[in-house]
Amino acid sequence: MKEATTQEIIQGAPITKDFGEHWEIVYMNIANLVENTKEHRILRKDNSLLFYIIEEPKVATGVVFSIDPPRTQAEAFVEFAKGLAFGGFEKLTVSTNLVLAAKLLYEAGFKMTVLGEEKNSKVKDLHDIEITLQGGN
């Protein structure tokens, strides 16, 4: 798969529909927050983006926008967790419907807690998970 632009990823990601806005507005809001605040950041792996906010020191909450196939997207989850762990973060809460992401995170040594299903999501079987970033490979 060719590398997409950030705009293409946000436009094509199923999770974008949950924001209730046109993809261009979602993109503009994210770009504005990342550019103008210290708490909002983006990590990228292939055609997956982790947009996250630093909620408190060493704790982040995020959302993954992806147009990657499920395996590549799941691998991106692991890389995002490793990157945040390397940066000193202790926890990341993020939503996913990929059982494979949870499996690969577990295999990489990360502990997870399923916090609950997102009932109002347009993405099937979306669950919030909390990833403990200490101890991952």
Coordinates of C-alpha atoms in Angstrom, one line a residue:
M1 CA 0.0 0.0 0.0
K2 CA 1.4 3.4 -0.9
E3 CA 2.0 6.0 1.8
A4 CA -1.1 8.2 2.1
T5 CA -1.2 11.8 3.3
T6 CA -2.5 12.6 6.7
Q7 CA -5.6 14.1 5.1
E8 CA -6.2 10.8 3.2
I9 CA -5.8 8.8 6.3
I10 CA -8.3 10.9 8.3
Q11 CA -10.7 11.0 5.3
G12 CA -10.6 7.2 4.9
A13 CA -10.5 6.0 8.5
P14 CA -13.8 4.5 9.7
I15 CA -13.3 6.1 13.2
T16 CA -13.6 9.6 11.6
K17 CA -17.4 9.0 11.3
D18 CA -17.6 8.9 15.1
F19 CA -16.7 12.6 15.3
G20 CA -20.0 13.6 13.6
E21 CA -18.2 16.1 11.4
H22 CA -17.0 16.1 7.8
W23 CA -13.5 14.7 7.6
E24 CA -12.0 18.1 6.6
I25 CA -13.3 19.6 9.9
V26 CA -11.8 16.7 11.9
Y27 CA -8.5 17.2 10.1
M28 CA -8.4 20.9 10.7
N29 CA -9.3 20.5 14.4
I30 CA -6.6 18.0 14.9
A31 CA -4.0 20.0 13.0
N32 CA -4.9 23.1 15.0
L33 CA -4.6 21.3 18.3
V34 CA -1.3 19.7 17.5
E35 CA 0.1 23.0 16.2
N36 CA -1.1 25.2 19.0
T37 CA -1.0 23.1 22.2
K38 CA 1.7 21.1 24.0
E39 CA -0.8 18.4 25.1
H40 CA -1.9 17.1 21.7
R41 CA 0.4 15.1 19.6
I42 CA 0.5 12.6 16.6
L43 CA 2.5 9.5 16.0
R44 CA 2.5 7.9 12.6
K45 CA 3.3 4.3 11.4
D46 CA 2.6 3.4 7.8
N47 CA -0.9 4.6 7.1
S48 CA -2.0 4.7 10.8
L49 CA -2.0 7.8 13.0
L50 CA -2.3 7.9 16.8
F51 CA -3.7 11.3 17.8
Y52 CA -3.3 11.6 21.5
I53 CA -3.7 14.1 24.4
I54 CA -1.5 14.1 27.5
E55 CA -4.1 13.9 30.2
E56 CA -1.6 14.0 33.1
P57 CA 2.1 13.4 33.4
K58 CA 2.9 10.0 31.8
V59 CA -0.8 9.2 30.9
A60 CA -2.3 9.7 27.4
T61 CA -5.7 9.1 25.8
G62 CA -5.8 8.7 22.0
V63 CA -7.6 7.6 18.9
V64 CA -6.1 5.7 16.0
F65 CA -7.0 6.8 12.4
S66 CA -6.0 4.1 9.9
I67 CA -6.5 3.0 6.4
D68 CA -4.1 0.1 6.8
P69 CA -5.1 -3.5 6.6
P70 CA -5.9 -5.0 10.0
R71 CA -2.5 -6.8 10.5
T72 CA -0.5 -3.6 9.6
Q73 CA -2.9 -1.5 11.8
A74 CA -2.4 -3.9 14.7
E75 CA 1.4 -3.7 14.3
A76 CA 1.1 0.1 14.4
F77 CA -0.7 -0.2 17.8
V78 CA 2.4 -2.0 19.1
E79 CA 4.8 0.6 17.7
F80 CA 2.7 3.4 19.2
A81 CA 2.8 1.7 22.6
K82 CA 6.6 1.2 22.3
G83 CA 7.1 4.8 21.3
L84 CA 5.1 6.1 24.2
A85 CA 6.8 3.7 26.7
F86 CA 10.2 4.9 25.4
G87 CA 9.0 8.5 26.0
G88 CA 8.3 7.6 29.7
F89 CA 4.5 7.2 29.4
E90 CA 2.9 4.7 31.8
K91 CA -0.6 4.4 30.4
L92 CA -2.4 4.9 27.1
T93 CA -6.2 4.6 26.7
V94 CA -7.3 4.1 23.1
S95 CA -10.3 2.5 21.3
T96 CA -9.9 -0.4 19.0
N97 CA -12.0 -3.2 17.4
L98 CA -9.0 -5.2 16.5
V99 CA -8.6 -8.3 18.6
L100 CA -5.3 -8.8 16.7
A101 CA -4.0 -5.5 18.1
A102 CA -4.7 -6.7 21.7
K103 CA -3.0 -10.1 20.9
L104 CA 0.2 -8.4 19.4
L105 CA 0.3 -5.9 22.3
Y106 CA 0.1 -8.9 24.8
E107 CA 2.8 -10.7 22.9
A108 CA 5.0 -7.6 23.1
G109 CA 4.7 -7.7 26.9
F110 CA 2.1 -5.0 27.4
K111 CA -0.7 -5.4 29.9
M112 CA -4.2 -4.3 29.0
T113 CA -7.5 -3.7 30.6
V114 CA -10.7 -3.6 28.5
L115 CA -12.6 -0.6 29.9
G116 CA -15.9 -1.2 28.0
E117 CA -17.6 -1.1 24.6
E118 CA -18.2 2.2 22.8
K119 CA -22.0 1.9 22.5
N120 CA -22.5 5.0 20.3
S121 CA -19.7 4.2 17.8
K122 CA -20.3 3.7 14.1
V123 CA -17.4 1.2 14.2
K124 CA -18.5 -2.3 14.9
D125 CA -17.2 -3.9 18.2
L126 CA -15.2 -0.8 19.3
H127 CA -13.8 -1.1 22.8
D128 CA -11.8 1.2 25.0
I129 CA -8.6 -0.4 26.2
E130 CA -6.1 0.8 28.7
I131 CA -2.5 -0.2 27.9
T132 CA 0.0 -0.3 30.7
L133 CA 3.2 0.8 29.0
Q134 CA 5.7 -0.3 31.6
G135 CA 7.3 -3.6 30.7
G136 CA 6.6 -3.7 27.0
N137 CA 9.5 -4.8 24.7

